[in-house]
PDB file of C-alpha atoms in Angstrom:
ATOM      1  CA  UNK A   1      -9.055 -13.829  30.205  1.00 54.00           C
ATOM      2  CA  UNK A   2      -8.084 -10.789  31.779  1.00 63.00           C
ATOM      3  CA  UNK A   3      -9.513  -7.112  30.753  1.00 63.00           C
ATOM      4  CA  UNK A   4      -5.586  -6.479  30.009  1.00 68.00           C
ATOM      5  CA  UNK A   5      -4.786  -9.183  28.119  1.00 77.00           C
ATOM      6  CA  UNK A   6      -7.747  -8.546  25.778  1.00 84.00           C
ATOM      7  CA  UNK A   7      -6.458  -4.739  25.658  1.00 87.00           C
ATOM      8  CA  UNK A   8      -3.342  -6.403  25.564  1.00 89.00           C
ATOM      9  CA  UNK A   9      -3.959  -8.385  22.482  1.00 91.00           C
ATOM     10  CA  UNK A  10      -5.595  -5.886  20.673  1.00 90.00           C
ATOM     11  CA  UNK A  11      -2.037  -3.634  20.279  1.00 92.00           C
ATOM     12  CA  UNK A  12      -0.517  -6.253  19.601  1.00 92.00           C
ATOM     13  CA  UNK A  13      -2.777  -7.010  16.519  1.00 90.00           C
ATOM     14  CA  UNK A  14      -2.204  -3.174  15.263  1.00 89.00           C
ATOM     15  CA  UNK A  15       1.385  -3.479  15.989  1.00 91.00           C
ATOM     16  CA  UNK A  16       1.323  -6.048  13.749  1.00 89.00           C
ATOM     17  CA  UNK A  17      -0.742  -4.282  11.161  1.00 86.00           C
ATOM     18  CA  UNK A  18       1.774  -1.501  11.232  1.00 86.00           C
ATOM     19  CA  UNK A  19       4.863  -2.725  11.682  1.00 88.00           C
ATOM     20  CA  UNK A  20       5.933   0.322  13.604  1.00 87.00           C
ATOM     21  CA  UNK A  21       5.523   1.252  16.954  1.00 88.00           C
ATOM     22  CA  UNK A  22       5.121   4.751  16.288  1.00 87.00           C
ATOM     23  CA  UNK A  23       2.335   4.049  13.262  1.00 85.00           C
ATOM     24  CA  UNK A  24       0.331   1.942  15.827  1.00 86.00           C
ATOM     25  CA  UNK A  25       0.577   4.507  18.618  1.00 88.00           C
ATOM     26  CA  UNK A  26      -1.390   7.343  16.282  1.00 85.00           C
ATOM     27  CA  UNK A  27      -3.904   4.823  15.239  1.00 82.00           C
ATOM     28  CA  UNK A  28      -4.685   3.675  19.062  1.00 85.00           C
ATOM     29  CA  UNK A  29      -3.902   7.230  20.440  1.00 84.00           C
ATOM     30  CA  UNK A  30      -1.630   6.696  22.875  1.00 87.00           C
ATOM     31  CA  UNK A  31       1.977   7.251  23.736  1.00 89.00           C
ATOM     32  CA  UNK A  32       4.462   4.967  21.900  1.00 88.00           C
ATOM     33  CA  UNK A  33       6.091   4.075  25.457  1.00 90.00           C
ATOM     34  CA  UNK A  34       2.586   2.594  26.280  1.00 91.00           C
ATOM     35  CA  UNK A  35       2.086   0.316  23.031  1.00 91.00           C
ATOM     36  CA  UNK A  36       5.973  -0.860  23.901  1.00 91.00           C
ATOM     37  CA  UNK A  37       4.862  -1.466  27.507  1.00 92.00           C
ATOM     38  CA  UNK A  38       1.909  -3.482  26.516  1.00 91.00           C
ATOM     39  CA  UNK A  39       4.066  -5.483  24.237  1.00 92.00           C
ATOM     40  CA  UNK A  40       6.214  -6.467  26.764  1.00 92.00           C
ATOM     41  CA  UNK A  41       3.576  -7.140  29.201  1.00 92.00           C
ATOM     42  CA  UNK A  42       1.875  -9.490  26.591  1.00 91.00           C
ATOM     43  CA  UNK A  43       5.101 -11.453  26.113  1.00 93.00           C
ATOM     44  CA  UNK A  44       5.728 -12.194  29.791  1.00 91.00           C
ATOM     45  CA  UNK A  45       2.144 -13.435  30.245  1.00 90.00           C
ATOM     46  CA  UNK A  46       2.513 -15.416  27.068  1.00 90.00           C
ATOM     47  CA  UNK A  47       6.176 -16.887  27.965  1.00 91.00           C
ATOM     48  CA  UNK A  48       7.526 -16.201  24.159  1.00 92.00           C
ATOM     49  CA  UNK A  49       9.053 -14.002  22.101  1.00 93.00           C
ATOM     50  CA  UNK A  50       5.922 -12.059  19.575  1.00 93.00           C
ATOM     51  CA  UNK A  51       7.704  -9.538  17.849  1.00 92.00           C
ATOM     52  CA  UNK A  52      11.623  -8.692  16.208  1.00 91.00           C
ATOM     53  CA  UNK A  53      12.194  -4.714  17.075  1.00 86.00           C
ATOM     54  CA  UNK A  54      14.713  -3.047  15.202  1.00 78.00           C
ATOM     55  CA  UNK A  55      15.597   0.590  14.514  1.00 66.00           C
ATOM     56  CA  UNK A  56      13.669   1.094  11.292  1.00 71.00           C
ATOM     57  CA  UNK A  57      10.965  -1.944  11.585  1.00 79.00           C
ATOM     58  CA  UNK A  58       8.585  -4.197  14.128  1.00 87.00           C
ATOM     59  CA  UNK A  59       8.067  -7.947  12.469  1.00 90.00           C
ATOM     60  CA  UNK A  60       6.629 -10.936  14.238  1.00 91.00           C
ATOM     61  CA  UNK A  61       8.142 -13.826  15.008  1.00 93.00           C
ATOM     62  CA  UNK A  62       6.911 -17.540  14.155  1.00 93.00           C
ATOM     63  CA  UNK A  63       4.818 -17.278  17.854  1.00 92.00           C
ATOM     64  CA  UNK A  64       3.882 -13.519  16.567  1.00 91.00           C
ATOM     65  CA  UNK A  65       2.701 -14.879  13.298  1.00 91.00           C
ATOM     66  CA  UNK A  66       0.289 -17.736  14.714  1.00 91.00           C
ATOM     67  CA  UNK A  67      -1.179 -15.461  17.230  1.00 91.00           C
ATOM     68  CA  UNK A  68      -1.834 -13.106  14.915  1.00 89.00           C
ATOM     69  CA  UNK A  69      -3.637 -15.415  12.581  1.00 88.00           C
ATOM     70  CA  UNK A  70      -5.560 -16.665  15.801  1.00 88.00           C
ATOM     71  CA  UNK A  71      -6.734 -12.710  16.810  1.00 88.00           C
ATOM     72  CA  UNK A  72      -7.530 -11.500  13.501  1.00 83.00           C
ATOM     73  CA  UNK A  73     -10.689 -13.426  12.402  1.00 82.00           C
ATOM     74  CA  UNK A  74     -12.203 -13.011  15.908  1.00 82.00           C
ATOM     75  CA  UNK A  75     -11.192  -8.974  15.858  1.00 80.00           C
ATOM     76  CA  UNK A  76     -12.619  -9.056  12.286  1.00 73.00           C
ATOM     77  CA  UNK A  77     -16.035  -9.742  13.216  1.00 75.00           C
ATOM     78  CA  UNK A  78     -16.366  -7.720  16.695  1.00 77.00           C
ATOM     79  CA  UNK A  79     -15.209  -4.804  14.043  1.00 71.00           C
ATOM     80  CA  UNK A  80     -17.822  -5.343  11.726  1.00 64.00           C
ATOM     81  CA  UNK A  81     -20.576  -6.022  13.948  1.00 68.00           C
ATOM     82  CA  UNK A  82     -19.556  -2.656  15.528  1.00 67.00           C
ATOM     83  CA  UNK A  83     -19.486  -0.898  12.396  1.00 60.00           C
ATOM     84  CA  UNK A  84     -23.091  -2.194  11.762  1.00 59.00           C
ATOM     85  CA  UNK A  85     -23.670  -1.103  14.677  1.00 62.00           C
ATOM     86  CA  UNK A  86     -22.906   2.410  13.946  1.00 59.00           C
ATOM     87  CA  UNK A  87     -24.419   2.940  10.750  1.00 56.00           C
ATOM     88  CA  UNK A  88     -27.470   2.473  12.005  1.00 56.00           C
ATOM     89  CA  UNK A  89     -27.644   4.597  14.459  1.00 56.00           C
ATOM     90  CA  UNK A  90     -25.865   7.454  11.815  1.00 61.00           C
ATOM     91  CA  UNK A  91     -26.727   6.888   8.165  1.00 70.00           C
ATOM     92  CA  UNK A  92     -23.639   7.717   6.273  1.00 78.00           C
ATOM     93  CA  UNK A  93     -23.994  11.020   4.427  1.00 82.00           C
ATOM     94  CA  UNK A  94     -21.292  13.835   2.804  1.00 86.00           C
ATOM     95  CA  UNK A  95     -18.569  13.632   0.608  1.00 90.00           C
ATOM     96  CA  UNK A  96     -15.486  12.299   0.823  1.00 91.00           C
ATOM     97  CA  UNK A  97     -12.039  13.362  -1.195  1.00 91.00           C
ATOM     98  CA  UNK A  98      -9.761  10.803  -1.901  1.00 92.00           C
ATOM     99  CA  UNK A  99      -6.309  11.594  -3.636  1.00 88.00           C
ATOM    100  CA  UNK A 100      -5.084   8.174  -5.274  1.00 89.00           C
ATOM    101  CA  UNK A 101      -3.096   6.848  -8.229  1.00 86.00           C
ATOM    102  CA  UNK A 102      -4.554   5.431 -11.086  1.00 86.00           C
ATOM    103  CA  UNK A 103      -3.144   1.812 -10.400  1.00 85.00           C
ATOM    104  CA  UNK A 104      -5.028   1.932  -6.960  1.00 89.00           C
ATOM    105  CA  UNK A 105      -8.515   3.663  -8.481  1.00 90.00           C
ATOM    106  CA  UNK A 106      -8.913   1.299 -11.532  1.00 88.00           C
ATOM    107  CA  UNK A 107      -8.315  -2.133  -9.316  1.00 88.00           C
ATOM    108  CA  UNK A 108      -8.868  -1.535  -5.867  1.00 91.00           C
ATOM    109  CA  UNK A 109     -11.230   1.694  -5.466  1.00 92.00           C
ATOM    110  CA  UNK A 110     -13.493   1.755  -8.103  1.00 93.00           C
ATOM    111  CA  UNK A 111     -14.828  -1.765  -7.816  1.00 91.00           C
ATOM    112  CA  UNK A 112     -15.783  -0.884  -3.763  1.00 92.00           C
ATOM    113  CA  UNK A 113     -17.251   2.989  -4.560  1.00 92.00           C
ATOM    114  CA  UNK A 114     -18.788   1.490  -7.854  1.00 93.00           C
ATOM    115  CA  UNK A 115     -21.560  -0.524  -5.136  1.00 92.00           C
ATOM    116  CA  UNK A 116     -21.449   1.415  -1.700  1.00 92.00           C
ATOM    117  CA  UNK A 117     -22.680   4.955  -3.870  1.00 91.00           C
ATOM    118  CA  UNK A 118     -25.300   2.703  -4.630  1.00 92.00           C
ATOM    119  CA  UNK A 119     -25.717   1.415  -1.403  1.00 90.00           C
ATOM    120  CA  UNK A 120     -25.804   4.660   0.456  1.00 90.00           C
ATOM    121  CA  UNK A 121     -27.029   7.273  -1.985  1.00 89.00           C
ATOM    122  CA  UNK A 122     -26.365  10.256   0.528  1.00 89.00           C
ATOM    123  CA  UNK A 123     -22.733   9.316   0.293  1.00 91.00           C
ATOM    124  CA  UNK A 124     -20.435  11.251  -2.169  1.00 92.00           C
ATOM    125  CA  UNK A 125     -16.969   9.908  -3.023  1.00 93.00           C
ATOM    126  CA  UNK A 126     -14.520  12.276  -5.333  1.00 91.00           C
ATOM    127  CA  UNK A 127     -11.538  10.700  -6.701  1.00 89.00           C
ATOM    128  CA  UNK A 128      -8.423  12.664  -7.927  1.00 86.00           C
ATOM    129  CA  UNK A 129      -6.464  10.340 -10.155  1.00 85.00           C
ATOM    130  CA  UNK A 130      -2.894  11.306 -10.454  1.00 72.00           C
ATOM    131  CA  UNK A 131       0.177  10.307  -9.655  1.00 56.00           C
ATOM    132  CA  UNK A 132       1.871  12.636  -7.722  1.00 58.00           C
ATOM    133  CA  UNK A 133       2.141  12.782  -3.903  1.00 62.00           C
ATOM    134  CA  UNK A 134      -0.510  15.508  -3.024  1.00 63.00           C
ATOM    135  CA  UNK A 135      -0.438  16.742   0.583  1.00 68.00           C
ATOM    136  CA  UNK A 136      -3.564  15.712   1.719  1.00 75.00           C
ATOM    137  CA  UNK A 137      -3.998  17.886   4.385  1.00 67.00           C
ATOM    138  CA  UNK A 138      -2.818  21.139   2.707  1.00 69.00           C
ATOM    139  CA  UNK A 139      -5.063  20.113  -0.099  1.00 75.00           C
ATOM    140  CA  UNK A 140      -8.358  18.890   2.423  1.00 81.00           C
ATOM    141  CA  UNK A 141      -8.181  15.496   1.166  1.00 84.00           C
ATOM    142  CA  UNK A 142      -9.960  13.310   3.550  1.00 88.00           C
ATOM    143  CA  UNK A 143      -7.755  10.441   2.650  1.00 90.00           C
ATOM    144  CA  UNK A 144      -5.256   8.672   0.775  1.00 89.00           C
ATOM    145  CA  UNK A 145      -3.991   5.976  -0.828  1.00 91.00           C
ATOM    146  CA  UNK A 146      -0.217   5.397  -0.515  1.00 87.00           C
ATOM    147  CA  UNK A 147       2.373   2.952  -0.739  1.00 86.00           C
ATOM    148  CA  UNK A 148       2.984   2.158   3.325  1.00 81.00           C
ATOM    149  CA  UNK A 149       6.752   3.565   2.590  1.00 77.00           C
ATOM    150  CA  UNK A 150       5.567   6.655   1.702  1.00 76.00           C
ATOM    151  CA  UNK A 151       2.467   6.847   4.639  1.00 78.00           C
ATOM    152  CA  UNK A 152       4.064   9.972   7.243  1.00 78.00           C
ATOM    153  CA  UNK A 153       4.197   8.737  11.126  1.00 78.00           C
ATOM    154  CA  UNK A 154       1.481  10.935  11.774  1.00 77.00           C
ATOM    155  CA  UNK A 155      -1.044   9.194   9.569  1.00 81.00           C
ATOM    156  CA  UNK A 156      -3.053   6.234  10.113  1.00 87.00           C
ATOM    157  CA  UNK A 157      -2.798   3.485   7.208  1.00 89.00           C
ATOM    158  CA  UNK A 158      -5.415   1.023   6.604  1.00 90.00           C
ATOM    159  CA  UNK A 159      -4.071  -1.808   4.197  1.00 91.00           C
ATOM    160  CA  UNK A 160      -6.827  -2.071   1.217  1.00 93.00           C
ATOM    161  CA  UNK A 161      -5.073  -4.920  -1.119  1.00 91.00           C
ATOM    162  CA  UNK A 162      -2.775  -7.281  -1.237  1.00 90.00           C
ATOM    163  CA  UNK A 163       1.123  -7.388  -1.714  1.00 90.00           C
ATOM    164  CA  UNK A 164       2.319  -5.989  -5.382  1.00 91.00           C
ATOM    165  CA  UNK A 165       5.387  -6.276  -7.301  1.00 94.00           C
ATOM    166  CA  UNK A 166       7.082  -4.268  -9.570  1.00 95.00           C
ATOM    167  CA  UNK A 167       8.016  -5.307 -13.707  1.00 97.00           C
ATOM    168  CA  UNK A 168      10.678  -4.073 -16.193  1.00 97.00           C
ATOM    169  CA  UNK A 169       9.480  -4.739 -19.682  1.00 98.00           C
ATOM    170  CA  UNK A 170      10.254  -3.744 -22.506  1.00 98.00           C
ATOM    171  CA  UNK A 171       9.161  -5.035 -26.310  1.00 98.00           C
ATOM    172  CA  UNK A 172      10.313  -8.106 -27.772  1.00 98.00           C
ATOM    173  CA  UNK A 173      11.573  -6.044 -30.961  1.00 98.00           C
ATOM    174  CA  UNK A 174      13.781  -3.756 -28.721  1.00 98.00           C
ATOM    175  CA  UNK A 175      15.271  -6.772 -26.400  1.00 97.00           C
ATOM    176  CA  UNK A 176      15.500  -8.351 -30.376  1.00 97.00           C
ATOM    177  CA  UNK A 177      18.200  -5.586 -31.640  1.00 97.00           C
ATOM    178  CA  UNK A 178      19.472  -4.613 -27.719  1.00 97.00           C
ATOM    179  CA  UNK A 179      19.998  -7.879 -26.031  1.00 96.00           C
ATOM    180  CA  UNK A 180      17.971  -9.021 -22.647  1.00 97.00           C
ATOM    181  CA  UNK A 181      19.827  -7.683 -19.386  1.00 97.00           C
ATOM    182  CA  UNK A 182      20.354 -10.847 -16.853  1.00 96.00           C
ATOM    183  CA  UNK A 183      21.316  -8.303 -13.717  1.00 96.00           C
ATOM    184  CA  UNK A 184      20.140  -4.648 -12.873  1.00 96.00           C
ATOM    185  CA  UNK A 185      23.374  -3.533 -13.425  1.00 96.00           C
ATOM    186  CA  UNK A 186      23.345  -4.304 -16.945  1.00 97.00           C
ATOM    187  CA  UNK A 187      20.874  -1.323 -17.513  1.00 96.00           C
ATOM    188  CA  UNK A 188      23.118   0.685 -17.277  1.00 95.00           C
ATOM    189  CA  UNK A 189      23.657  -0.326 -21.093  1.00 95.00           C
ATOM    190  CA  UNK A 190      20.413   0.037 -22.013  1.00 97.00           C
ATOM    191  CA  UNK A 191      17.564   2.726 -22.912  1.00 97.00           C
ATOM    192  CA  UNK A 192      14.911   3.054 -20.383  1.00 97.00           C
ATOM    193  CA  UNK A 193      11.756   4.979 -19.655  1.00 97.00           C
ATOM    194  CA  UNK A 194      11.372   6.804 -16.541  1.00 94.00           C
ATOM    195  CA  UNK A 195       8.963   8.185 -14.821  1.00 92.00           C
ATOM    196  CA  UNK A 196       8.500  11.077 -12.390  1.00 87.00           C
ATOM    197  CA  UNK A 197       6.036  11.553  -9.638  1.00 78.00           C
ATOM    198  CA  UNK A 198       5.457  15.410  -8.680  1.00 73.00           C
ATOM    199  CA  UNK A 199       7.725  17.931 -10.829  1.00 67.00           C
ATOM    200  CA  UNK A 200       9.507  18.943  -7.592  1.00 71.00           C
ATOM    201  CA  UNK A 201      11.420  15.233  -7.091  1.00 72.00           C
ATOM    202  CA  UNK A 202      13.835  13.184  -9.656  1.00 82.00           C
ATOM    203  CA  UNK A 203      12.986  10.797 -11.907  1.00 88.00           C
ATOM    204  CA  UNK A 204      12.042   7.672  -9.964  1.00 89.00           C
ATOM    205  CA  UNK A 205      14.881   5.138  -9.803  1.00 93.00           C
ATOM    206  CA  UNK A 206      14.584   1.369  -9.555  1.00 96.00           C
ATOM    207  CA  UNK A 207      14.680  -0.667  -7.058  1.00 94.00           C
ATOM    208  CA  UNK A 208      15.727  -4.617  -7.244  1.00 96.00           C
ATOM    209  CA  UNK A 209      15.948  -7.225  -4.652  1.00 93.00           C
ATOM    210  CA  UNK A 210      16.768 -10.542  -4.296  1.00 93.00           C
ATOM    211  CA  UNK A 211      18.487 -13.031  -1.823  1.00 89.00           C
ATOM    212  CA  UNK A 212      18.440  -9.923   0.928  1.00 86.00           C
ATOM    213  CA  UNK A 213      20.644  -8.233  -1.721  1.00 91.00           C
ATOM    214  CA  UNK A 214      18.930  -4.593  -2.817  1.00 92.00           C
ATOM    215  CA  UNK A 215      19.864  -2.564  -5.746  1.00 95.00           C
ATOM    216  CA  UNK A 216      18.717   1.169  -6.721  1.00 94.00           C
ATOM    217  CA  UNK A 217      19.458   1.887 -10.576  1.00 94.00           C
ATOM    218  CA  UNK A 218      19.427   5.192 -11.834  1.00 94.00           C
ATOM    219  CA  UNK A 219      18.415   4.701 -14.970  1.00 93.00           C
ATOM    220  CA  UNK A 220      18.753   6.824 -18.136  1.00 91.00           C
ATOM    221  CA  UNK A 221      17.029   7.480 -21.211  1.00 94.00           C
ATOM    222  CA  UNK A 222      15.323  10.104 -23.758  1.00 94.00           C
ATOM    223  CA  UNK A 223      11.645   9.600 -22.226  1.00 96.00           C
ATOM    224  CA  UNK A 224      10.334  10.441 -19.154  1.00 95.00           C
ATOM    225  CA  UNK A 225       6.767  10.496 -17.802  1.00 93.00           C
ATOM    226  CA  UNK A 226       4.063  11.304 -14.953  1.00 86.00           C
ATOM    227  CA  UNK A 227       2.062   8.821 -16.029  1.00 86.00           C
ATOM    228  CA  UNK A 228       2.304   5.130 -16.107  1.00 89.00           C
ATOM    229  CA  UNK A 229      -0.001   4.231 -18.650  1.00 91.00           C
ATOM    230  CA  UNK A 230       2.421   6.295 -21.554  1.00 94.00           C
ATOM    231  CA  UNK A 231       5.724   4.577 -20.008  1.00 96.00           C
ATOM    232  CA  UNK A 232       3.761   1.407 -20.997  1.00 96.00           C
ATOM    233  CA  UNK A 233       2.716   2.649 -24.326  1.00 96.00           C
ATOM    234  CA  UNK A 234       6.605   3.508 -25.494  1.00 97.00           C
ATOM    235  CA  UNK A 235       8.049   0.440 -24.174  1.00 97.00           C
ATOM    236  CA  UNK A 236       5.099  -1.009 -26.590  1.00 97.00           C
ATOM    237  CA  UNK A 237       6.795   1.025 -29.339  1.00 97.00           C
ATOM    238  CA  UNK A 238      10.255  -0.213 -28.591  1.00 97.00           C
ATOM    239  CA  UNK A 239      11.579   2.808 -27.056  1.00 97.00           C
ATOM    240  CA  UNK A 240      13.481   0.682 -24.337  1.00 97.00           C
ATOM    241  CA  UNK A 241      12.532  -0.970 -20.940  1.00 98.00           C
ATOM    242  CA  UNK A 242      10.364   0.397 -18.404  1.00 97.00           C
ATOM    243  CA  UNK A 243       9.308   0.026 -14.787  1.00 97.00           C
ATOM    244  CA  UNK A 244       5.789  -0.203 -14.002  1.00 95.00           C
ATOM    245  CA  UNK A 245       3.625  -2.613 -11.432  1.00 93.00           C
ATOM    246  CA  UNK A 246       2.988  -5.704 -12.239  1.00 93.00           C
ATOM    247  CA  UNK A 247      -0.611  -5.434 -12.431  1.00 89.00           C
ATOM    248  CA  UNK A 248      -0.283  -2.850 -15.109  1.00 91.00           C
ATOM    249  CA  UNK A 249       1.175  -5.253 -18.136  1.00 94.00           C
ATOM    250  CA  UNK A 250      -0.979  -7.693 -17.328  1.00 93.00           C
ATOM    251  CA  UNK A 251      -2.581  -7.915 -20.563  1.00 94.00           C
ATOM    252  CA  UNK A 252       0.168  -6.774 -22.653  1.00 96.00           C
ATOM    253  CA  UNK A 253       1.874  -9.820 -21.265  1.00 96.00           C
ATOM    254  CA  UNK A 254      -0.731 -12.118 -22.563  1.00 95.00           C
ATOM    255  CA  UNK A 255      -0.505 -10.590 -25.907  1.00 95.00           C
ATOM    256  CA  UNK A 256       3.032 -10.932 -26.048  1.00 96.00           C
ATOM    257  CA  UNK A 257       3.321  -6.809 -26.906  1.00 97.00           C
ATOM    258  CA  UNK A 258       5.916  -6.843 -23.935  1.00 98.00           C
ATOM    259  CA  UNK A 259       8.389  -9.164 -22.802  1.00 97.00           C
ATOM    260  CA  UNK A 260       9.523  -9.295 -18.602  1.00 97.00           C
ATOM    261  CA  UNK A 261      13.438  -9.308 -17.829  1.00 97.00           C
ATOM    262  CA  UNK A 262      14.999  -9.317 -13.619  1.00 97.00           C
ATOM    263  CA  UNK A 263      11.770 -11.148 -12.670  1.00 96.00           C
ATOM    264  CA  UNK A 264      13.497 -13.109 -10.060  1.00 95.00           C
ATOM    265  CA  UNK A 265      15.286  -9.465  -8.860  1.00 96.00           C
ATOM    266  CA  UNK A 266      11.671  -8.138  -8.425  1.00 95.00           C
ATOM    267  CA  UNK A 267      10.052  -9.327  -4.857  1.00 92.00           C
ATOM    268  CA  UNK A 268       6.610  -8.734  -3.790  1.00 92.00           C
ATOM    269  CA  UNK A 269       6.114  -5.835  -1.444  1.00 89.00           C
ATOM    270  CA  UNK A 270       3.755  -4.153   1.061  1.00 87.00           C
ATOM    271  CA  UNK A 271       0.505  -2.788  -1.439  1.00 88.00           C
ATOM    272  CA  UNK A 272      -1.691  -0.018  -1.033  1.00 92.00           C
ATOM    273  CA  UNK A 273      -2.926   1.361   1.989  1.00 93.00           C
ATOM    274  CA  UNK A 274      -5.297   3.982   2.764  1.00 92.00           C
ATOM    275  CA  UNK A 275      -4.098   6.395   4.816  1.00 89.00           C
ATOM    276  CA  UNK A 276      -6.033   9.152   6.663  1.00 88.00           C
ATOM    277  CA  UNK A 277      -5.583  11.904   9.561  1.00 82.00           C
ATOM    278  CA  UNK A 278      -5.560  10.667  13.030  1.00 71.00           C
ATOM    279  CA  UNK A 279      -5.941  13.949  14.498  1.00 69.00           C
ATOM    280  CA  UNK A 280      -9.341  14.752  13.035  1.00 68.00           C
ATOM    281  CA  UNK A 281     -12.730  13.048  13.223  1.00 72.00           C
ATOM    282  CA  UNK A 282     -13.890  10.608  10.852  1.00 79.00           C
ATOM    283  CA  UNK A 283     -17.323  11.254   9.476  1.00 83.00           C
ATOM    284  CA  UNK A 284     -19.841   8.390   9.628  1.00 85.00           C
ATOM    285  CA  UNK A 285     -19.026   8.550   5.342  1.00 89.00           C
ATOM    286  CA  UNK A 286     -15.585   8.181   5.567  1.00 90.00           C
ATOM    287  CA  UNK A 287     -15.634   5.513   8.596  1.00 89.00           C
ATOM    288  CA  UNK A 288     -17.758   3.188   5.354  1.00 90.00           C
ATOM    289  CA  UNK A 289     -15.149   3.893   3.393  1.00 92.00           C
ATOM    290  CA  UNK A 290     -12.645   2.605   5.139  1.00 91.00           C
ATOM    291  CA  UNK A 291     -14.602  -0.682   5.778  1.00 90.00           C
ATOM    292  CA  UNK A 292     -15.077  -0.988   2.480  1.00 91.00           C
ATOM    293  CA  UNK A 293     -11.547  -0.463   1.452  1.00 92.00           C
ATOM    294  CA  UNK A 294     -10.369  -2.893   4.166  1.00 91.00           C
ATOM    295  CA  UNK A 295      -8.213  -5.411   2.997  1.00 87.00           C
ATOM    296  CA  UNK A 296      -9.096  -9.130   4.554  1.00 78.00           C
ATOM    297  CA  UNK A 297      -7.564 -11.084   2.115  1.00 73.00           C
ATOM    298  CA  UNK A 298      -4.850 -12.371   4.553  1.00 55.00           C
ATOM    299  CA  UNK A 299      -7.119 -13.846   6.879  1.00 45.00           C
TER     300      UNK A 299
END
C-alpha cells in the first residue's frame, strides 16, 4: 500500500466518524478542500462510490460502510497502542472540567471517571451536571458532552455511547381519563410537560419521525422544567405526557408507573459525543479522558 492511500484511508475513517466535511477538517487540521480532495482521490484508486455528499450531511454508501468496518478495528488498535505509548512517557496529571447533562454523567461518565481517578490518582476530573448549553470556552471548560446536532463546526466530537431515542410517557391514570394519542398531532389535545434548556431559549419542542416523515410539536401545558428528572416525576403524578430519553424511564417502565405512546414515531438517533477545542492543546489528562470516553461499541 501506498503512504497516500494509508493517509488516504485514515480521512476517510474520520469523515465517516463525522459525517461532515467541515467537522473532520478541524479534527485532522487541515483545509476542508484537502479532506474533499483526499476523498476523491481514495474513490478513484478504489473504483467505487464511498460516500453520499449533500448540502447539510456526508453518509457512506454500502462500499463506504464495509470499508469502514474493515479500517476501524485495525485504526483502533494502532490508536491505543499509541496512546500507551504516550502515557508512559507523560503520566497523566491536572484537572479536567467537563460540562455535561445528567443523562450523560449518570450512564456514560461516571462509570469511566469512577475507575481511571483510581487508576491515575494525579488526575482530577470536575463534573458540572446541568442541563443547559454552557459555552465551554467562555466558561474554561475543557470539554463537553453534547448531542452531535448541537457540537459547533469548530469543535472536535468524539462519540462516547451508543445511539439513543427519545420517549413520551405519561401515567396510565392520566392516558385512563385523557385517551392515548395514536399520532403527534393529536397532542395538540393533550396536557404535556415541557422542558427548557438555558432560560435564554423556548421551551424545547418535540420532535417525531417515522417513514422519512419528521414532525416538530409545540407542545403546551401548565409545567415546565430544567430538569428531566421532575418532568418524569409529574408525568408520574398524572400531570400529562412528557418527553424525556429513553434511558431515563427505564425503570418506571418496568414498574408500570408510566405508560409509552408514538413509540414507532420515535427513531433512534446519533448519542452523546464529547466534544472539545481543536484549537488548543490537549493535556496528557484530558487526552485519557477521551480514551476512556471513546465509544467502540460499533466495532
Amino acid at each position: 500500500m501506498k503512504r497516500d492511500e494509508l493517509s488516504d484511508l485514515a480521512v476517510f475513517l474520520v469523515v465517516a466518524e463525522e459525517s461532515n466535511f467541515t467537522r473532520a477538517s478541524v479534527r485532522l487540521g487541515v483545509s476542508q478542500s484537502a479532506v474533499s480532495h483526499a476523498m476523491r482521490r481514495l474513490e478513484e484508486s478504489i473504483g467505487v462510490k464511498l460516500l453520499n455528499r449533500t448540502s447539510r450531511r456526508v453518509s457512506t454508501t454500502d462500499a463506504g460502510e464495509k470499508l469502514l468496518a474493515a479500517l476501524r478495528p485495525g485504526f483502533s488498535q494502532i490508536d491505543a497502542r499509541i496512546e500507551e505509548l504516550r502515557l508512559l512517557g507523560d503520566a497523566p496529571r491536572g484537572l479536567v472540567r467537563i460540562a455535561t447533562s445528567k443523562a450523560a454523567a449518570r450512564t456514560l461518565l461516571w462509570p469511566a471517571i469512577s475507575q481511571l481517578v483510581r487508576d491515575y490518582p494525579e488526575v482530577q476530573i470536575e463534573l458540572n451536571v446541568e442541563s443547559k448549553l454552557t459555552d465551554l470556552v467562555e466558561e474554561r471548560y475543557d470539554a463537553g458532552v453534547r448531542l452531535l446536532e448541537a457540537v459547533s463546526p469548530d469543535m472536535i466530537a468524539v462519540k462516547i455511547g451508543p445511539k439513543l431515542r427519545m420517549a413520551a410517557v405519561a401515567s396510565p391514570q392520566y392516558f385512563a381519563a385523557n385517551g392515548v394519542p395514536q399520532h403527534p398531532d393529536d397532542l395538540d389535545k393533550h396536557t404535556c410537560i415541557g422542558i427548557r434548556f438555558h432560560s435564554r431559549v423556548g421551551v424545547y419542542d418535540w420532535e417525531f419521525e417515522k417513514d422519512g416523515a419528521e414532525i416538530v410539536k409545540k407542545v403546551n401545558g401548565p409545567l415546565v422544567f430544567s430538569d428531566s428528572t421532575f418532568c418524569v416525576e409529574a408525568a408520574k403524578d398524572h400531570h400529562g405526557i412528557t418527553f424525556v430519553l429513553e434511558s431515563e424511564i427505564e425503570q418506571q417502565l418496568r414498574e408500570g408507573s408510566l405508560q409509552r405512546v408514538l413509540q414507532d414515531w420515535c427513531e433512534p438517533f446519533d448519542g452523546f459525543h464529547l466534544c472539545y477545542s481543536g484549537r488548543r492543546q490537549i493535556s496528557s489528562a484530558l487526552r485519557l479522558v477521551i480514551d476512556r470516553l471513546r465509544y467502540r461499541g460499533d466495532q
